[in-house]
Coordinates of C-alpha atoms (C1' of nucleotides) in Angstrom, one line a residue:
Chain A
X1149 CA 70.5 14.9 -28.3
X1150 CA 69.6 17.0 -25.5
X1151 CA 71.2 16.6 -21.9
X1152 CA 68.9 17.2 -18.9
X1153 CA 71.3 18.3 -15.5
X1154 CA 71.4 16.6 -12.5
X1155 CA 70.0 20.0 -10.5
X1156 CA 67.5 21.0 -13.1
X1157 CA 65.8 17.1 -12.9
X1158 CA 62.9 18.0 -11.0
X1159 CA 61.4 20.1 -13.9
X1160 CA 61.8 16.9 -15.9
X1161 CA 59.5 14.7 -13.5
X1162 CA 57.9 11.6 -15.2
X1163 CA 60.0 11.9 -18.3
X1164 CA 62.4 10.2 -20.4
X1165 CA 66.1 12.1 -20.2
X1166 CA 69.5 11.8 -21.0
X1167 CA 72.1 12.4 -18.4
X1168 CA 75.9 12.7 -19.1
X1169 CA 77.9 12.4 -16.4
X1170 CA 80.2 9.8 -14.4
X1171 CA 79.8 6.8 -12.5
X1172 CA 80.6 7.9 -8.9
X1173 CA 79.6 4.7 -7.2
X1174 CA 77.0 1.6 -7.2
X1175 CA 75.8 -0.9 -5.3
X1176 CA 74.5 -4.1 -6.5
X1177 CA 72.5 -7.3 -5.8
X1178 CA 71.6 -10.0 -8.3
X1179 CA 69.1 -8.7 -9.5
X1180 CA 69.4 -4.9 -9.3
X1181 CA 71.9 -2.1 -9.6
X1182 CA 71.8 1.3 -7.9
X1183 CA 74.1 3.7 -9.5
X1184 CA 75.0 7.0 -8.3
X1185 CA 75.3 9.4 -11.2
X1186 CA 76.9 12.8 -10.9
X1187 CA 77.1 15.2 -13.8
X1188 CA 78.8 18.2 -11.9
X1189 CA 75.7 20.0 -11.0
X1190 CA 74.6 16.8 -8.6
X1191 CA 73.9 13.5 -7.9
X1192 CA 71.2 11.0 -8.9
X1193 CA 70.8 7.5 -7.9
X1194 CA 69.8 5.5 -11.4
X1195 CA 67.9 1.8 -10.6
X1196 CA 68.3 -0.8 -13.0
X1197 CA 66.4 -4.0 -12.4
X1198 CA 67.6 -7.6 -14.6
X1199 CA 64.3 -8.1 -15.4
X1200 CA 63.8 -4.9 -17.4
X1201 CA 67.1 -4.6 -18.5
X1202 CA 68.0 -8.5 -20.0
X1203 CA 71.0 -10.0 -18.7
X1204 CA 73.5 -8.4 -21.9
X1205 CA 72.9 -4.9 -20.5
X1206 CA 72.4 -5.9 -17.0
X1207 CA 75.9 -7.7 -17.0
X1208 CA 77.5 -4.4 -19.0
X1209 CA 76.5 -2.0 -16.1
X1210 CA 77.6 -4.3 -13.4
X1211 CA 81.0 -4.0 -14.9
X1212 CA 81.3 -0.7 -14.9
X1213 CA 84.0 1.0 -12.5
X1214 CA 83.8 4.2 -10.3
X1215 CA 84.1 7.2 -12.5
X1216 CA 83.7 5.7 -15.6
X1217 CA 82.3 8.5 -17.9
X1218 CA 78.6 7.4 -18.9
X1219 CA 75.5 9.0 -20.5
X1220 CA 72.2 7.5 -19.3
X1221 CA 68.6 7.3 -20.5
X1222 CA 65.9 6.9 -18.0
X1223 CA 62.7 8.2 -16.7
X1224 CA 62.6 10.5 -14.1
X1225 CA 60.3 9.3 -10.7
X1226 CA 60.1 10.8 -7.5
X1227 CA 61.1 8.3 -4.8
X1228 CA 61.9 8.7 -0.7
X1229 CA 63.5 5.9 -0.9
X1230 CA 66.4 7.7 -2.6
X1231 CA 68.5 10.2 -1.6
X1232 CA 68.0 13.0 -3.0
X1233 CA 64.2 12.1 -3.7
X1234 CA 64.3 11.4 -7.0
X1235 CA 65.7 8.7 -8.9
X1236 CA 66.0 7.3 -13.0
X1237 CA 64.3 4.1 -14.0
X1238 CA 67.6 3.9 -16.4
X1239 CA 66.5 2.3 -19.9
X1240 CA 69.9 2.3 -21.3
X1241 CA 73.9 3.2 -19.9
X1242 CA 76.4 3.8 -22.7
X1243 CA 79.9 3.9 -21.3
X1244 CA 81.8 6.9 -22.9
X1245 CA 84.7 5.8 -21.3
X1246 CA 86.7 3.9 -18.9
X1247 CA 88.1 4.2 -15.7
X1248 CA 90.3 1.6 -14.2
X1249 CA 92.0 1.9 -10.4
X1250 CA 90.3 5.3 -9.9
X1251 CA 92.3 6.1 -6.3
X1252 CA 90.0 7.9 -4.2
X1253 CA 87.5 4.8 -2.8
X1254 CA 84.9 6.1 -0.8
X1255 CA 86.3 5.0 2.2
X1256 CA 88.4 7.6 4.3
X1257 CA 91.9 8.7 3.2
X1258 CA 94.3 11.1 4.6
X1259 CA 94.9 14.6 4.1
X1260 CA 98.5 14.0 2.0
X1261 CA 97.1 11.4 0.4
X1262 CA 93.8 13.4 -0.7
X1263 CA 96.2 16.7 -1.7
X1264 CA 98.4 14.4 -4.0
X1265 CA 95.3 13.3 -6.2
X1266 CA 93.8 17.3 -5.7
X1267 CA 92.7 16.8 -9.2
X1268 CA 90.7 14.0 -8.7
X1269 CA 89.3 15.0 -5.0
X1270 CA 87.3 18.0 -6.5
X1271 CA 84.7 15.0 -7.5
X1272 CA 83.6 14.7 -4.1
X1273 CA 81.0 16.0 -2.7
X1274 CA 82.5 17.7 0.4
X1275 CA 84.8 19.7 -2.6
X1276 CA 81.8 20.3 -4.5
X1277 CA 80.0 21.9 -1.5
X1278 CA 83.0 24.0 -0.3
X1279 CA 84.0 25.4 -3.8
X1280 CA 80.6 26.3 -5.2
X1281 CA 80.3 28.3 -1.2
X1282 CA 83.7 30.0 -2.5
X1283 CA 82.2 30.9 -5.8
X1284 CA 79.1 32.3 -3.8
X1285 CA 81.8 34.3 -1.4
X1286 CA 84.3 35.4 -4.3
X1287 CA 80.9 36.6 -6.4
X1288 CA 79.3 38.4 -2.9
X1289 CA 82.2 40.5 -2.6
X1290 CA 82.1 41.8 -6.5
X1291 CA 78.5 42.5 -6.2
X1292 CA 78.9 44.0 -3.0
X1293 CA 81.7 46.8 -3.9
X1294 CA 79.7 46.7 -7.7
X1295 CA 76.3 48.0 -5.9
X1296 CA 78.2 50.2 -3.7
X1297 CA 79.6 52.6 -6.2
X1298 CA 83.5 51.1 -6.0
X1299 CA 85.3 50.7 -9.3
X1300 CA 87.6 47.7 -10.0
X1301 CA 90.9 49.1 -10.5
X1302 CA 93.0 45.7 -10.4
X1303 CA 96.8 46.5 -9.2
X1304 CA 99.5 45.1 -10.6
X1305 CA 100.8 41.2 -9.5
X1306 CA 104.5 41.8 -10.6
X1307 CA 106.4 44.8 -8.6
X1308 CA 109.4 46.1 -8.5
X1309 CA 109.8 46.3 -5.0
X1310 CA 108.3 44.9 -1.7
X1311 CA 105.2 47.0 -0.5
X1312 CA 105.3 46.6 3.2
X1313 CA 108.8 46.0 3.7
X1314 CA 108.0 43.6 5.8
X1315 CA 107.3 39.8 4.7
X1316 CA 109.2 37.2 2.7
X1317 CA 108.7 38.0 -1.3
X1318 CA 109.2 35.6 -4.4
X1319 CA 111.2 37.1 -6.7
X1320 CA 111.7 36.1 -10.6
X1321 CA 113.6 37.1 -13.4
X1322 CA 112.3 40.5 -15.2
X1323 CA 114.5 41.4 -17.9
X1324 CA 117.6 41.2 -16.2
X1325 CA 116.2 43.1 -12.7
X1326 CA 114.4 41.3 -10.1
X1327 CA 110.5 41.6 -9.9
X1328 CA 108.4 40.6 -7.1
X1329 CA 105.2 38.9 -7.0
X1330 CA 102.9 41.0 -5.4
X1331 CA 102.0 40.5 -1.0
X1332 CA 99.4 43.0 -1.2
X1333 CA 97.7 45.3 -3.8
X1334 CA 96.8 48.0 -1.5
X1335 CA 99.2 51.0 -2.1
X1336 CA 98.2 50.8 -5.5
X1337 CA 94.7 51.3 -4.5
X1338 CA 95.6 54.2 -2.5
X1339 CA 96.4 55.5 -6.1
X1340 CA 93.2 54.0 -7.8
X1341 CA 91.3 55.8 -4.8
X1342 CA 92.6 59.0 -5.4
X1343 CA 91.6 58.5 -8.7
X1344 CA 88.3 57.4 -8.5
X1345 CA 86.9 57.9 -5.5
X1346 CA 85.9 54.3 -4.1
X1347 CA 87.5 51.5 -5.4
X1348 CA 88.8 47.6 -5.1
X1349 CA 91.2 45.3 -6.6
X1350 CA 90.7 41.5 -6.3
X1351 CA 93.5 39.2 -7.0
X1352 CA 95.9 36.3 -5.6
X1353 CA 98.6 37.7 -3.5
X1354 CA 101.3 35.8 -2.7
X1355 CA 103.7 35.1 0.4
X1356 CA 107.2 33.4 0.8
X1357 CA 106.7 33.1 4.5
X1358 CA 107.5 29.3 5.9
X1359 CA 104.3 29.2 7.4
X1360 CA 103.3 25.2 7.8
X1361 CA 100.3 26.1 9.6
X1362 CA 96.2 25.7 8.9
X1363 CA 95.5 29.0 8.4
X1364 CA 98.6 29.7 5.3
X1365 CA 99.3 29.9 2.1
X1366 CA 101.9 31.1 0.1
X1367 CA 99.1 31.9 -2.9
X1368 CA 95.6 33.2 -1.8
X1369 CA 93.2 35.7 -2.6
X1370 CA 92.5 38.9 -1.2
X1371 CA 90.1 41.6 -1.8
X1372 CA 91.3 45.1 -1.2
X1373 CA 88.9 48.4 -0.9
X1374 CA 90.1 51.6 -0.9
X1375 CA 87.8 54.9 0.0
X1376 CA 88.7 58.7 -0.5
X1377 CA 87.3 60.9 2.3
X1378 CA 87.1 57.8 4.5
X1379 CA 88.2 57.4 7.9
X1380 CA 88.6 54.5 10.5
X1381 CA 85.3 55.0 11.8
X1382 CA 83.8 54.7 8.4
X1383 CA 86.1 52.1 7.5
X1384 CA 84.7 49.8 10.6
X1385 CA 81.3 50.5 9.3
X1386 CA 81.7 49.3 6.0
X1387 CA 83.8 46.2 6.8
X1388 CA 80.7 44.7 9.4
X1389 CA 78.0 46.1 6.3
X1390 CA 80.3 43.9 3.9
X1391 CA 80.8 40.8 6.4
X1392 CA 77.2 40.7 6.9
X1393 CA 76.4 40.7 3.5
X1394 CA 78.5 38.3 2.5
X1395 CA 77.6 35.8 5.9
X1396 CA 73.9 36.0 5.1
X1397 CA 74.4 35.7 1.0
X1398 CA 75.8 32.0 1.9
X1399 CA 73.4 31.5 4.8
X1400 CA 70.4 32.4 2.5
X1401 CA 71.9 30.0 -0.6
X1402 CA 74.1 26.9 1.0
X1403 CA 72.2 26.2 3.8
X1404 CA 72.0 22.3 2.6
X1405 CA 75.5 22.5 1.8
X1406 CA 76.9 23.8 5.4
X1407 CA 74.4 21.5 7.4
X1408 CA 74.5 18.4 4.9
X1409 CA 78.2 18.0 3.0
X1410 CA 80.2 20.4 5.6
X1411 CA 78.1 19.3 8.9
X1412 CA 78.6 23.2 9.3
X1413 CA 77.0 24.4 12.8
X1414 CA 75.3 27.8 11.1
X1415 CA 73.7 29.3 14.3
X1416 CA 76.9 30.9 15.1
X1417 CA 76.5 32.2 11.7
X1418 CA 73.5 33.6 12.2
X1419 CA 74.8 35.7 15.1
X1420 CA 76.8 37.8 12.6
X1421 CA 74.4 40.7 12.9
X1422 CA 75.3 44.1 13.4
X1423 CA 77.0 45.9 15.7
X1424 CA 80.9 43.5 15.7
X1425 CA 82.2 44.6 18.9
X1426 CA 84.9 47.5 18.8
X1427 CA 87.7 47.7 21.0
X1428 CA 90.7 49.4 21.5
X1429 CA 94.2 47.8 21.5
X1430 CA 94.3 48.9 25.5
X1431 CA 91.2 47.5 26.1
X1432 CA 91.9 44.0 24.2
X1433 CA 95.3 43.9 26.1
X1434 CA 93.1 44.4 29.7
X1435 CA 91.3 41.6 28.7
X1436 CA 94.0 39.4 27.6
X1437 CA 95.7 40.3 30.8
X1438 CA 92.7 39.2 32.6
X1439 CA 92.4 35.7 30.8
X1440 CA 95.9 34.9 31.6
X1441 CA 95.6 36.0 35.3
X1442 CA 92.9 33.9 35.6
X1443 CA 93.8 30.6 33.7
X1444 CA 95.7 28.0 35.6
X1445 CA 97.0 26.2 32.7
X1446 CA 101.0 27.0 32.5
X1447 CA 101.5 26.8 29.2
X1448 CA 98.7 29.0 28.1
X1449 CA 99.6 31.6 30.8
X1450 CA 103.1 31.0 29.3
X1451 CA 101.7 32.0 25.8
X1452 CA 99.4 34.6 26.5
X1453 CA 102.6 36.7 28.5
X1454 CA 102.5 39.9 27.0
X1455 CA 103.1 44.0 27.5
X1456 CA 102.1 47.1 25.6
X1457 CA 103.6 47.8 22.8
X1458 CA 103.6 43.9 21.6
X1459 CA 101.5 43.0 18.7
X1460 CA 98.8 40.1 19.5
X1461 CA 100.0 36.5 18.6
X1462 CA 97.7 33.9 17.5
X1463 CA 97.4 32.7 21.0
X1464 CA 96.5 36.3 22.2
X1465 CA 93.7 36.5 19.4
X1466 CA 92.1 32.8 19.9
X1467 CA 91.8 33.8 23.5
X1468 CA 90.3 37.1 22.7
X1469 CA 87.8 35.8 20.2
X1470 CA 86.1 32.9 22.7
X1471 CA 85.0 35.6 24.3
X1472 CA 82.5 37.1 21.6
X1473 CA 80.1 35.3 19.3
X1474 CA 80.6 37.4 16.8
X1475 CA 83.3 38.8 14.6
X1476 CA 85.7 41.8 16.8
X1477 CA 87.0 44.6 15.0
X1478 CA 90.1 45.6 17.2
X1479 CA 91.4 49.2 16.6
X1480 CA 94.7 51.2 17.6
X1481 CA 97.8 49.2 17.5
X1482 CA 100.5 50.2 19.1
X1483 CA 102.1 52.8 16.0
X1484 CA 105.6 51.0 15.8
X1485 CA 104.5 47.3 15.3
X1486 CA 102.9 48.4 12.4
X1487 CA 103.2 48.9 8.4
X1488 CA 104.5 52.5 7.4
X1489 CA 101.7 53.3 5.8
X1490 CA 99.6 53.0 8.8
X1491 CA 98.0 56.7 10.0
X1492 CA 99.5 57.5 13.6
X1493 CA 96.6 58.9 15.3
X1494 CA 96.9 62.5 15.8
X1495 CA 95.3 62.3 19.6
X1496 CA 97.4 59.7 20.3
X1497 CA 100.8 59.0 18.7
X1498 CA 101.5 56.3 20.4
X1499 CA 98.8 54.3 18.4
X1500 CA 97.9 53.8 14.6
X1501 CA 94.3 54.1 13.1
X1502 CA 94.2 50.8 12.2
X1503 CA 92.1 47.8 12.6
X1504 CA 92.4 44.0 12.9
X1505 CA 88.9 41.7 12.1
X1506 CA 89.3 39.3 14.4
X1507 CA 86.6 35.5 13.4
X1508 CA 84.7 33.8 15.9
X1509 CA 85.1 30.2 16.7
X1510 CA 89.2 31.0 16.5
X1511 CA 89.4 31.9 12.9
X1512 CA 91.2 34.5 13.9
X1513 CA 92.3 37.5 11.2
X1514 CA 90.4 37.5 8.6
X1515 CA 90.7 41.2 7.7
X1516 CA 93.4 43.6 8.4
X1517 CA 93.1 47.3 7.3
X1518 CA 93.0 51.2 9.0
X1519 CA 93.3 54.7 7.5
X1520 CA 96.4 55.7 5.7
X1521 CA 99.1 58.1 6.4
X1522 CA 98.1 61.1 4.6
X1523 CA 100.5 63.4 5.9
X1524 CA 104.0 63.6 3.5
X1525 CA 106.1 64.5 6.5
X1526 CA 105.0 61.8 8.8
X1527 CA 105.3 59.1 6.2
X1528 CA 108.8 60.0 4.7
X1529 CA 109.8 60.0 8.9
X1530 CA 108.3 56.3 8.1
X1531 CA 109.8 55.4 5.6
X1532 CA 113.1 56.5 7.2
X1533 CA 112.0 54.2 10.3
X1534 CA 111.2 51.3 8.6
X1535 CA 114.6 51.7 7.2
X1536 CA 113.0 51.5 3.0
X1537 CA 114.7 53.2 0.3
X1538 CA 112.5 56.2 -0.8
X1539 CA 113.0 56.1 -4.5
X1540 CA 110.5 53.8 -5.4
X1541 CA 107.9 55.4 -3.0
X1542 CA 108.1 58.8 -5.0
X1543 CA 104.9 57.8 -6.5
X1544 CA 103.4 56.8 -3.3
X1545 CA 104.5 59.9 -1.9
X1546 CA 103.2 61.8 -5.0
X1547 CA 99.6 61.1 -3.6
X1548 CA 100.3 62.9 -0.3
X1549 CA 101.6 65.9 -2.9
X1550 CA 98.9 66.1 -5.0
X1551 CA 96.0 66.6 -2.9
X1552 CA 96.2 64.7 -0.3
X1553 CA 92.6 63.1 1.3
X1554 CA 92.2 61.1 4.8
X1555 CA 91.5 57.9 3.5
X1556 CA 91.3 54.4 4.4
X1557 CA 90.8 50.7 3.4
X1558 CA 91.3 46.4 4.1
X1559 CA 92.1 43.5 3.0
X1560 CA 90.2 40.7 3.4
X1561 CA 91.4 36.9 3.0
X1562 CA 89.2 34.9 0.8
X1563 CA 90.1 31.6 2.0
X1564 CA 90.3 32.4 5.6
X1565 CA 86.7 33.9 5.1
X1566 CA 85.9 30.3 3.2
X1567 CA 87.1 28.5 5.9
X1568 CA 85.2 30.3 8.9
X1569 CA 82.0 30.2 6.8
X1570 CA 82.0 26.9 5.8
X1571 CA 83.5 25.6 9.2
X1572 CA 86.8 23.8 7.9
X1573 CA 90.0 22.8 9.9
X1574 CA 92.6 23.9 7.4
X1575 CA 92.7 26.5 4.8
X1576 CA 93.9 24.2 1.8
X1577 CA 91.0 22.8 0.9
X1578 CA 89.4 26.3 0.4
X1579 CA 90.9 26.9 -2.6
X1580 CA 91.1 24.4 -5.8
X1581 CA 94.5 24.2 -6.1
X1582 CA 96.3 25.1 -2.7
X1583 CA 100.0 26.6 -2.7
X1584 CA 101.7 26.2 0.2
X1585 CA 105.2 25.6 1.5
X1586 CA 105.4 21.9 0.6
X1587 CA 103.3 22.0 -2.1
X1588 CA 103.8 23.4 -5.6
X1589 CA 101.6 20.3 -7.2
X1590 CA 99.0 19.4 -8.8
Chain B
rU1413 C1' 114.5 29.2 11.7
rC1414 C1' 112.6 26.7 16.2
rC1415 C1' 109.3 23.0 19.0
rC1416 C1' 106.0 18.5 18.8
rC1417 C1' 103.9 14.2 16.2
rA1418 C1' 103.9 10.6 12.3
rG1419 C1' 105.9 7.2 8.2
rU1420 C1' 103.8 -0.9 8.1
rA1421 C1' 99.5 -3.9 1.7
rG1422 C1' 96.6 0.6 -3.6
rC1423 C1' 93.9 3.4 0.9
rU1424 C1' 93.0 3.9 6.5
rC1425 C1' 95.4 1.8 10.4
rA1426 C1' 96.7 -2.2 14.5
rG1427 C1' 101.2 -4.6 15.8
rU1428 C1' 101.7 -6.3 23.4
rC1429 C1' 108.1 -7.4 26.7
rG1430 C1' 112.7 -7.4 21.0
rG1431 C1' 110.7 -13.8 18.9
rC1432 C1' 106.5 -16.6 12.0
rA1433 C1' 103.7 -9.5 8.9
rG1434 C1' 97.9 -8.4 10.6
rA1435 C1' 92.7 -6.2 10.1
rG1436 C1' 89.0 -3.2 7.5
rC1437 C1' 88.3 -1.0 2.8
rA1438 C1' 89.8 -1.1 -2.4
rG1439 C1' 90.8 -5.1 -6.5
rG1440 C1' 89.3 -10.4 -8.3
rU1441 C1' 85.6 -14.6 -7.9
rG1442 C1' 80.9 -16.3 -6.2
rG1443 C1' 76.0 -15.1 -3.5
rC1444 C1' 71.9 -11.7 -2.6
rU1445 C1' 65.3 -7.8 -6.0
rG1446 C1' 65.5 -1.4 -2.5
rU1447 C1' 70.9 -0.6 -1.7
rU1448 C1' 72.3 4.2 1.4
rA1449 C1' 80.5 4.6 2.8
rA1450 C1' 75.3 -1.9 1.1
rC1451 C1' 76.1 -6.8 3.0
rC1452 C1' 78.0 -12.3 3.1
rA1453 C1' 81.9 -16.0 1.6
rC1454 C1' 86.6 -17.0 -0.6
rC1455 C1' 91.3 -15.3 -3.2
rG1456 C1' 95.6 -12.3 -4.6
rG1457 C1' 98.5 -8.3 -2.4
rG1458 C1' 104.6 -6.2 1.8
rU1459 C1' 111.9 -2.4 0.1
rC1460 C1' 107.6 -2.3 7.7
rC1461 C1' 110.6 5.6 4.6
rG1462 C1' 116.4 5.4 3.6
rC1463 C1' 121.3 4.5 5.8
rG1464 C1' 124.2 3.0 10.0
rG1465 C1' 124.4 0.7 14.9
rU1466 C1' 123.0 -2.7 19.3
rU1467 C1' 121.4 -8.0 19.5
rC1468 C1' 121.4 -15.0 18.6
rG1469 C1' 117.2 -12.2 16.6
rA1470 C1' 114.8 -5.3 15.1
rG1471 C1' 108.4 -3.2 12.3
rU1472 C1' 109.7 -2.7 17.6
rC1473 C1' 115.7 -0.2 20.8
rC1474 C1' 119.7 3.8 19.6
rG1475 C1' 121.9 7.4 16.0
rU1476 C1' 121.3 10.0 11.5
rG1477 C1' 118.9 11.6 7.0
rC1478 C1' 114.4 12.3 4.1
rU1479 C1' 109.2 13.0 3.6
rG1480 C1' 104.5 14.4 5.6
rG1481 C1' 101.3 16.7 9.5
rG1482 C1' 100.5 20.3 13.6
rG1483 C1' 102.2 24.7 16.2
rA1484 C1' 105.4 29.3 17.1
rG1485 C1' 107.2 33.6 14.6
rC1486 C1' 105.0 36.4 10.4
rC1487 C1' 100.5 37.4 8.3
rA1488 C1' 94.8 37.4 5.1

RNA sequence: UCCCCAGUAGCUCAGUCGGCAGAGCAGGUGGCUGUUAACCACCGGGUCCGCGGUUCGAGUCCGUGCUGGGGAGCCA
């Protein structure tokens, strides 16, 4: 028997098809019953009146339960009465199975409540909208490094040792030494880049930090490209050529989905055009200077105290960002707040060549990335600063030995980038199974 | 690690000054021939997060613990 999909139904206009899907809701009168059918790719309202049906049949469907699994027979008719516009003139429901006390009613629940029962929750059609918008993203950003001459060169999730020195790692048991799930993927692609010339690795990444805020996870996905010959100027240009890509890929194939299931504002979306603003550290700091000399709130002035030298806080970037209406790429961090691996700009010691993507509509970072320390004096004085063994960075510093190229990269956050597009409150529901501190389940 | 908020029916929540435990939805029964989170009537449903304290009396006040949420730091 042939099955006809919910998205495809338009081709099958006037016809008889089968549908297999689930029962995700129905309303009924004495005489009539309006099921809402969804097979996965959509959803379909099926009418079935007593009079064609006979009462035995009739009486069946009534008792049929939300999310029972069904296959249905009926003729396909354009209606506006619908939504959707089309509906089935059902001829026949078998119930594959049952489904008794399914928890989610569509009613409202709360977020704790919706997490425990995750696996269930990606039925709806908020989850549906968001997720098939992350597919769209997660497949924009291959094609977009595929088309542009990058090679996938994926790096490694276990390490032996942390590659920033920096954040919180989880550790497990490796044959009787500790390995390390992997924070970031990028000094492996310094490698791969060296290598091949252009490249990108696209994994989950993984961090131990407690952070219990929207924006976190302790699993999430990053994309990391990597470019030979590349400096921070031409690393700027290629992350607002990327960003736009991907912003106007979703734009051009989820508009229904933003405006209809996500209720998704997209004309600050369609303001991501090039050129993103660039500005230096200095510059951002005048400006956040300014904003707090002007506000009269005390605890935001309270928040927003800061001095050169001080890496931005989230309350320093939100207040930044409301200024712009489209992403900011801010460059030139102060040298010692940042990774070792950061270049220290030759014109300026003081400062790295680095940048920070910075989302409207207080997103906040969604990409972090620079040009790399090329030179192998300068980073083994880094190393030493950042206080990291240098053993296992032989091979690290090996690349500076070897013919050593400027180069330069970023990393960009999938789920933060989900979140921005589709216009969500919290990170967890960008993913289909969210890791974070107080949650290891489903 | 620190700061703030919350925990009452399966779910979302209300509960006044400390005085009989409530509503909507979900579930059950009945009604309704175009419903749009359908609607109307009736019915069943409680470890008021745990422990301790104050009180004649605690969902309510105090202490403490646990769980969840938001934020800071850190970061994508």
């Amino acid at each position: 028997m042939s099955t006809t999909r919910i998205s495809e139904i338009a081709g099958s206009l006037g016809q008889e098809v089968t549908l297999r899907g689930w029962l995700y809701n129905m309303r009924s009168s004495k005489k009539l019953h309006f099921l809402q059918i969804r097979d996965g790719s959509g959803i379909i309202q099926g009418i079935l009146s007593l009079q064609d049906a006979g009462p035995e049949l009739f009486a069946a469907i009534g008792a049929l339960t939300q999310e029972s699994a069904i296959e249905a027979v009926g003729k396909v008719v354009s209606d506006p009465r619908s939504p959707g516009g089309f509906e089935l003139h059902l001829k026949d429901v078998r119930r594959v199975s049952p489904s008794v006390d399914y928890p989610i009613s569509p009613k409202e629940h709360g977020d704790a409540f919706l997490m425990d029962h995750r696996h269930l929750w990606l039925r709806s059609k908020r989850q549906h909208a968001i997720l098939k918008i992350r597919h769209t993203i997660i497949k924009g950003i291959r094609d977009y490094f595929d088309e542009h001459g990058f090679v996938l060169v994926d790096s490694p999730i276990l390490t032996p040792n942390a590659c920033e020195g920096t954040t919180t790692l989880f550790g497990t048991e490796y044959f009787g030494q500790t390995a390390y799930l992997s924070q970031s993927g990028q000094l492996y692609q310094e490698a791969a880049a060296m290598a091949f010339g252009k490249t990108y690795c696209f994994g989950p990444t993984f961090r131990a930090e407690k952070s219990k805020t929207r924006r976190h996870l302790t699993e999430f996905w990053m994309v990391e490209p990597e470019v030979a010959y590349m400096d921070l100027e031409g690393d700027m240009d290629l992350i607002e050529d990327f960003l736009c890509s991907l912003v106007e890929r979703v734009l051009n194939k989820h508009e229904r989905d933003l405006k209809e299931s996500l209720e998704r504002d997209i004309e600050p979306l369609k303001r991501v055009q090039k050129p993103f603003p660039r500005m230096s550290y200095d510059d951002a700091l005048k400006m956040i200077v300014q904003i707090r000399d002007a506000t009269t709130d005390a605890e935001t002035k309270a928040a927003l105290a800061i001095e050169w030298g001080m890496d931005f806080g989230s309350p320093h970037e939100t207040e930044l960002t409301k200024k712009f209406d489209r992403p900011i790429m801010v460059h030139g961090y102060p040298y010692e707040v940042k990774a070792f691996y950061m270049k220290r700009d030759p014109n300026n010691p003081k400062v790295a060549r680095c940048v920070d993507v910075l989302a409207p509509e207080g997103y906040g970072e969604i990409i972090g990335g620079g040009q790399r320390e090329d030179d192998l004096q300068i980073l083994e004085a880094a190393l030493a600063k950042h206080e990291l063994p240098k053993a296992p960075f032989e091979w690290f510093l090996d690349l500076r030995r070897y013919g050593s190229v400027p180069h330069a990269g970023f990393g960009l956050g999938v789920e933060r980038t989900v979140a921005w597009l589709c216009g969500l409150h919290h990170v967890r529901e960008t993913i289909p199974f969210a890791r974070t501190m107080d949650r290891l389940s489903p």
